[in-house]
Tab-separated table of C-alpha atoms in Angstrom:
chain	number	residue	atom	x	y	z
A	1	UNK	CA	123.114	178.181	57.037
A	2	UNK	CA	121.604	175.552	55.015
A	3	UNK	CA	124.677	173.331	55.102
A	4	UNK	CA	123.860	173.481	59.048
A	5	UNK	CA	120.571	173.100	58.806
A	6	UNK	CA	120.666	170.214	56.943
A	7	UNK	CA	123.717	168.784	59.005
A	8	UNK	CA	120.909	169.548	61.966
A	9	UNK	CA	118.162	167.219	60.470
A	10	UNK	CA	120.514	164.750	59.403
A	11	UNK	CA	121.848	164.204	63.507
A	12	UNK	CA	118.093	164.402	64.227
A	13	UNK	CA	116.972	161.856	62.260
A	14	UNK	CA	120.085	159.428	63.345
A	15	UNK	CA	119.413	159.969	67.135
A	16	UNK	CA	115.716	159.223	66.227
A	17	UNK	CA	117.008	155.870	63.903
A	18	UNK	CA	119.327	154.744	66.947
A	19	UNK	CA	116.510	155.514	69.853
A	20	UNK	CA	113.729	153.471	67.822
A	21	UNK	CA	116.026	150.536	67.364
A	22	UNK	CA	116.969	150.420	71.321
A	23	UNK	CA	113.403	151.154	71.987
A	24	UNK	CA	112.447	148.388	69.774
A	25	UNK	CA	114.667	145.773	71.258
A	26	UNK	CA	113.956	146.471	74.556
A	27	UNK	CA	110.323	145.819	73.702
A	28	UNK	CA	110.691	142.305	71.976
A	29	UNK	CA	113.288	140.929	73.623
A	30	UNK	CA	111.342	140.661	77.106
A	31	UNK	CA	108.056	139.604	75.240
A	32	UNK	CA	110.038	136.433	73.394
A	33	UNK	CA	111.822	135.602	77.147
A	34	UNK	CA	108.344	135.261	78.536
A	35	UNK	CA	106.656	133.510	75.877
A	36	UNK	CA	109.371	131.040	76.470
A	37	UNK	CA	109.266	130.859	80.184
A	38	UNK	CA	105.537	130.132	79.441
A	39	UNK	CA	105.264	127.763	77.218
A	40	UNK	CA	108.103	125.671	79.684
A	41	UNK	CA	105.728	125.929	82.445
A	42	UNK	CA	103.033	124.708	80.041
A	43	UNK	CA	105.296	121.442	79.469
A	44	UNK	CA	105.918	121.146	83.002
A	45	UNK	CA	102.397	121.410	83.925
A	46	UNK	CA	101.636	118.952	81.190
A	47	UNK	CA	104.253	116.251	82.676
A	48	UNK	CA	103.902	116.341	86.425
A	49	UNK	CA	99.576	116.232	86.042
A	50	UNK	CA	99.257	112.320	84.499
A	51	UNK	CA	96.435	110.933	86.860
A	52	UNK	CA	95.475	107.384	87.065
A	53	UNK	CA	91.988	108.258	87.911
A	54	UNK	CA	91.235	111.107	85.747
A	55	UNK	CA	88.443	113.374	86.624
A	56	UNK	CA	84.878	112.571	84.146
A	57	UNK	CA	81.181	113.164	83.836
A	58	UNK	CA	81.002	109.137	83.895
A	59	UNK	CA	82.761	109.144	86.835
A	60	UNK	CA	80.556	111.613	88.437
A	61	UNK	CA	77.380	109.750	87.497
A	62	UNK	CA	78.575	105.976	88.816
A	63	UNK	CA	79.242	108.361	91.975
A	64	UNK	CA	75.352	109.468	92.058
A	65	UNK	CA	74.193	105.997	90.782
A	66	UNK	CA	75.185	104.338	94.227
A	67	UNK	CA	74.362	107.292	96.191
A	68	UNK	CA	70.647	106.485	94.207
A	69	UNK	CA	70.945	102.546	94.831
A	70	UNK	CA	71.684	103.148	98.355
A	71	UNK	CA	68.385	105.405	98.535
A	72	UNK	CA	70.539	108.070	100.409
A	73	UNK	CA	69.488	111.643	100.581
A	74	UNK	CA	71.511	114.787	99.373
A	75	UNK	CA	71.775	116.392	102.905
A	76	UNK	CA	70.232	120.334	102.111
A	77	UNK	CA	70.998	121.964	105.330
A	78	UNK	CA	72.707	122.099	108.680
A	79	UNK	CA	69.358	120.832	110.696
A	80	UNK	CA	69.548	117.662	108.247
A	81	UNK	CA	72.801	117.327	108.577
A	82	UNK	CA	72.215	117.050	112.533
A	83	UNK	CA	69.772	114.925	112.088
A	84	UNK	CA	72.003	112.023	110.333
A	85	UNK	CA	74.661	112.425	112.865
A	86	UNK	CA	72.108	112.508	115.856
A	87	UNK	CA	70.382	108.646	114.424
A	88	UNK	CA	74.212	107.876	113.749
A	89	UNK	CA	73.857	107.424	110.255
A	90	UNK	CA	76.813	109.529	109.851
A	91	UNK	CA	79.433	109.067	111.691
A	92	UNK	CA	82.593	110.954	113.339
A	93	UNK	CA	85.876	110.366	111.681
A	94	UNK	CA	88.451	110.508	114.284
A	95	UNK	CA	92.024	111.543	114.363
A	96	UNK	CA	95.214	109.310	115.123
A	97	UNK	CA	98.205	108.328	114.968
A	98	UNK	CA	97.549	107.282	110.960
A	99	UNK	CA	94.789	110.172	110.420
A	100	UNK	CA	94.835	114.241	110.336
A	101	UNK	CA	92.653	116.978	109.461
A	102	UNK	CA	92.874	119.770	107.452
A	103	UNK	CA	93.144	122.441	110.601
A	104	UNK	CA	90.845	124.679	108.214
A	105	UNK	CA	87.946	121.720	107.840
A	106	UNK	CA	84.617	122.799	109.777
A	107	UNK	CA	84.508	120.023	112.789
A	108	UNK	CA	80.554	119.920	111.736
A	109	UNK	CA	81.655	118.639	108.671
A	110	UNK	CA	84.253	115.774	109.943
A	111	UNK	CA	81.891	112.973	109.314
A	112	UNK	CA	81.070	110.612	106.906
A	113	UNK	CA	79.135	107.205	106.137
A	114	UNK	CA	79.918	103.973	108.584
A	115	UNK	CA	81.313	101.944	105.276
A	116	UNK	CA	83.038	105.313	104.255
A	117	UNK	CA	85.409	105.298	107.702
A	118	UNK	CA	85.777	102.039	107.406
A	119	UNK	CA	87.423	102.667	104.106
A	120	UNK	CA	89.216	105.357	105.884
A	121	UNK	CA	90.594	103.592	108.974
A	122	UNK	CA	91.839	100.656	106.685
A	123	UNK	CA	93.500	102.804	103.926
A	124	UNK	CA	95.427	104.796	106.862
A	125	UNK	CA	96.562	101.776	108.773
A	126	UNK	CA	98.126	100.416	105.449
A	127	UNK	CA	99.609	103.996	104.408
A	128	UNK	CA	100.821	104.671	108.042
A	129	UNK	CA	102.627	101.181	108.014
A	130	UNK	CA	104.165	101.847	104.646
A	131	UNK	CA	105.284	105.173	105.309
A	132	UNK	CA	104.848	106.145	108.915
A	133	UNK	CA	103.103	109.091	108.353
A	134	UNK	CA	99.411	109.977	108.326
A	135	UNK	CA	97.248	110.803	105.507
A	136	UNK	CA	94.990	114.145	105.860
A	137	UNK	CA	91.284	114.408	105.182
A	138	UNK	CA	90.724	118.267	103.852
A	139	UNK	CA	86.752	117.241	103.078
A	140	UNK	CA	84.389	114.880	104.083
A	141	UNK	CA	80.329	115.465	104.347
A	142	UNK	CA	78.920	118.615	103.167
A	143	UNK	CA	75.284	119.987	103.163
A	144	UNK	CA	73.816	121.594	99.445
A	145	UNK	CA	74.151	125.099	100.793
A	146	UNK	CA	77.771	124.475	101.728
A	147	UNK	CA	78.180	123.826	98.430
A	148	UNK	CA	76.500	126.533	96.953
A	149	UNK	CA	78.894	128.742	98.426
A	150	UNK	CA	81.804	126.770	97.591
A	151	UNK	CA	81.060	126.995	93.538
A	152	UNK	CA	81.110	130.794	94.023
A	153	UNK	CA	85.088	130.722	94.463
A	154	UNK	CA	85.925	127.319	92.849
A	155	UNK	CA	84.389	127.044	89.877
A	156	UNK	CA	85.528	123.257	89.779
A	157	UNK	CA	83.181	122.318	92.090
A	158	UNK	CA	80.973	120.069	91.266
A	159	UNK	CA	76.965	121.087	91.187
A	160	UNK	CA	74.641	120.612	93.727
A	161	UNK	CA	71.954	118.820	92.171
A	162	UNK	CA	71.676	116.867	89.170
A	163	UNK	CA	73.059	113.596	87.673
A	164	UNK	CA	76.232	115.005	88.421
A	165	UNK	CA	76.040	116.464	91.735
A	166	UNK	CA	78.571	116.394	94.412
A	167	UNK	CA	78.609	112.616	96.025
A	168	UNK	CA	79.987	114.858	99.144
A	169	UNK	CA	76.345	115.465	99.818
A	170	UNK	CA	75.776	112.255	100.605
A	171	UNK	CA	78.446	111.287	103.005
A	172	UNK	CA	80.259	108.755	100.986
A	173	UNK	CA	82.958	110.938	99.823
A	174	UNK	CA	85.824	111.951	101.424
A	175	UNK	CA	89.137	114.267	100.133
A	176	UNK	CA	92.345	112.927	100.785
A	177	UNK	CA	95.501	115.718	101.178
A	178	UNK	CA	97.625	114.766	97.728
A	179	UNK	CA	99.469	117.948	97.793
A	180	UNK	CA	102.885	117.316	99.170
A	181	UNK	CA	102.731	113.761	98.713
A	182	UNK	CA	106.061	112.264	96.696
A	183	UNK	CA	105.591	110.325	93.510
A	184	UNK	CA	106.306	107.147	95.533
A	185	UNK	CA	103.329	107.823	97.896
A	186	UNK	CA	101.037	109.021	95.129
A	187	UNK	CA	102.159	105.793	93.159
A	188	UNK	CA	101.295	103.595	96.034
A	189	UNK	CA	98.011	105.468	96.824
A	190	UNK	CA	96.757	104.815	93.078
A	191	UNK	CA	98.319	101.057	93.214
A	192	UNK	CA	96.028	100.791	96.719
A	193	UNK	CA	92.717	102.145	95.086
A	194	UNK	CA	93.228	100.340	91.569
A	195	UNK	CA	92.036	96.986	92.657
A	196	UNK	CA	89.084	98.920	95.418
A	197	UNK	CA	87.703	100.522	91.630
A	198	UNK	CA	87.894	97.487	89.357
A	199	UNK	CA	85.731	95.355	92.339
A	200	UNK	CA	83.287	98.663	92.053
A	201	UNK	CA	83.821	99.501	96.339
A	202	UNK	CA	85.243	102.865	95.298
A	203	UNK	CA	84.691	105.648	92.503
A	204	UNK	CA	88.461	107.652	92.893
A	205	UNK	CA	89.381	111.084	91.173
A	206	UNK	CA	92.767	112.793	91.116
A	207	UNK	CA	91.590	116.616	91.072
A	208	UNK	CA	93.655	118.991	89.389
A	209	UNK	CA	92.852	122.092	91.086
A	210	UNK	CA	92.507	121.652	94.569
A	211	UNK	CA	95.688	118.193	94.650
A	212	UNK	CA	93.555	115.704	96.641
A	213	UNK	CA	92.231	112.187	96.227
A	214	UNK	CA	88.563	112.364	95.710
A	215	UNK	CA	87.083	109.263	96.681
A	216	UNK	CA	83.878	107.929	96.703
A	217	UNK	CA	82.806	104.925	98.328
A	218	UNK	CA	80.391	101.890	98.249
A	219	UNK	CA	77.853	100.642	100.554
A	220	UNK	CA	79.255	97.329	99.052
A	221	UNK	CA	83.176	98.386	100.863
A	222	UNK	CA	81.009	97.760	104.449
A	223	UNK	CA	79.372	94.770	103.451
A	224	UNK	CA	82.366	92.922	102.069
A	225	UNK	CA	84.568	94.236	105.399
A	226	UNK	CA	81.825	93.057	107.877
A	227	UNK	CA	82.179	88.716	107.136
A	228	UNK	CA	86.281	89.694	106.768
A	229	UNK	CA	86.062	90.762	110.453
A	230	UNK	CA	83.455	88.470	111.989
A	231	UNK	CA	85.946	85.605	110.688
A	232	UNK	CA	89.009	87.282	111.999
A	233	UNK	CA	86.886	87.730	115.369
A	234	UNK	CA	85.957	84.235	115.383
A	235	UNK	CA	89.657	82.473	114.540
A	236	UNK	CA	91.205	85.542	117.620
A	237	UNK	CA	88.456	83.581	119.883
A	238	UNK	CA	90.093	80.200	118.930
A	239	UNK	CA	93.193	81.296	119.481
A	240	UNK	CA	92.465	82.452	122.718
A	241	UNK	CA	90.293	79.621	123.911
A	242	UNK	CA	93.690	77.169	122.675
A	243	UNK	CA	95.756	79.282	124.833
A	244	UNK	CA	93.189	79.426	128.056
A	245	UNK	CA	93.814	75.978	128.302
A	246	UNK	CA	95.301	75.047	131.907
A	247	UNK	CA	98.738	74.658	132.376
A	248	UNK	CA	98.149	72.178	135.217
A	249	UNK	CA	97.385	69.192	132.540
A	250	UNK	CA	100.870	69.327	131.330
A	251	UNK	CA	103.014	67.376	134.078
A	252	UNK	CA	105.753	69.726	134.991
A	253	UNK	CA	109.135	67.845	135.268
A	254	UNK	CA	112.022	68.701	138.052
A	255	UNK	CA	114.339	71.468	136.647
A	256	UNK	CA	111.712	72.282	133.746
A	257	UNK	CA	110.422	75.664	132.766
A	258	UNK	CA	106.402	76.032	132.653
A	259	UNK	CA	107.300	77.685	129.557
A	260	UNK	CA	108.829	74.636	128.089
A	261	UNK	CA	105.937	72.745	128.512
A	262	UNK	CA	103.129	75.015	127.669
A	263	UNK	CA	101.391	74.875	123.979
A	264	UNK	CA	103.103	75.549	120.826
A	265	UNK	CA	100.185	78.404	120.481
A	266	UNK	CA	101.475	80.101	123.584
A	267	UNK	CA	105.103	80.122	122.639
């Protein structure tokens, strides 16, 4: 009987020996696979996420600086906020051809400084003709309690008052849809802005979290646009007045086109 008891104990402890070591296995193995699928997404994180126009505090107070130069308010509330658009000093940024919205953006809230469109209309044009498709605005103005509620769920978000408060409150800022974007287009939006920030007409960001191009811009974007256009008004008006000449004063020969004879500027 003791030989069999002891032959007992001995199995026991063997089955018990074998189970651990299965047990055991099956419990580190899976850990070290996902500690390793981890720190690869880690990496990749690490690679893609390079910006050119990395997020900053300084960044966020040049924002606020010309918000304060301009003497613009930080719009508080809806009734404000209809206010501005009702004298015009906002404006309504329209969809095209080279411009979308966000479907989820609040139409109240699809409006933006004059200078700020014009920043808009130009950048689309130029993105449109390079890659025949339209850019998306997912943000544009937004009131102080519309931001309130947004820092609830996104703690990203910058405050609403402060040195470093959102320059969305303001109506200079709009988002621009990065997500989805290929590096190409991403490369050619930073190569577009580069020259914009070192002249001081725009303040961009690259945000991490939410994948758009936050970018601020300057009262001075309108001001340097405005003499661009008047001359390009003025030399379309010469052109025109060249071609409104008459076609009588050009004697018109037997067997000869009117198109022959008319000015170089009309050919």
């Amino acid at each position: 009987m003791k030989h069999k008891t002891r032959r007992f104990l001995l199995l026991i402890l063997l089955a018990v020996f074998v189970c651990g070591q299965a047990f055991g296995l099956h419990q580190v193995m899976p850990s070290q696979h996902v500690h390793r699928a981890s720190k690869r997404r880690t990496h990749l994180r690490r690679v893609r996420w390079n910006p050119v126009f990395r997020p900053s505090r300084d960044s966020l107070l040049r924002q606020n600086e010309e918000i304060d130069r301009l003497e613009l308010p930080r719009i508080q509330n809806q009734a404000e906020l209809d206010q501005l658009i009702a004298s015009q000093e906002l404006v309504p940024i329209v969809a095209s051809q080279t411009l979308r919205f966000d479907p989820r953006l609040d139409p109240d809230r699809r409006y933006c400084r004059p200078w700020t469109r014009d920043f808009l209309d130009d950048l689309s044009e130029a993105y449109y003709q390079q890659f025949r498709s339209p850019i998306q605005v997912n943000s544009a103005v937004r009131t102080v309690q519309v931001q309130k509620k947004l820092r609830r769920h996104n703690r990203n978000a910058a405050p609403e008052k402060g040195e470093t408060a959102s320059s969305h409150l303001a109506g200079i800022t709009v988002d621009i849809q990065r997500r989805g974007m290929t590096r190409q287009e991403v490369a050619w939006m930073e190569q577009y802005l580069m020259p914009l920030k070192d002249q001081g007409l725009v303040e961009p960001e690259e945000e991490r979290h939410q994948w758009v191009f936050h970018v601020a811009v300057s009262g001075r974007y309108g001001e340097l646009r405005e003499p661009k256009a008047s001359a390009g008004d003025e030399q379309e008006e010469a052109q025109d007045n060249q071609s409104a000449e008459p076609l009588s004063v050009y004697p018109i020969a037997t067997g000869t086109s009117s198109f022959d004879l008319a000015p170089a500027s009309i050919k």
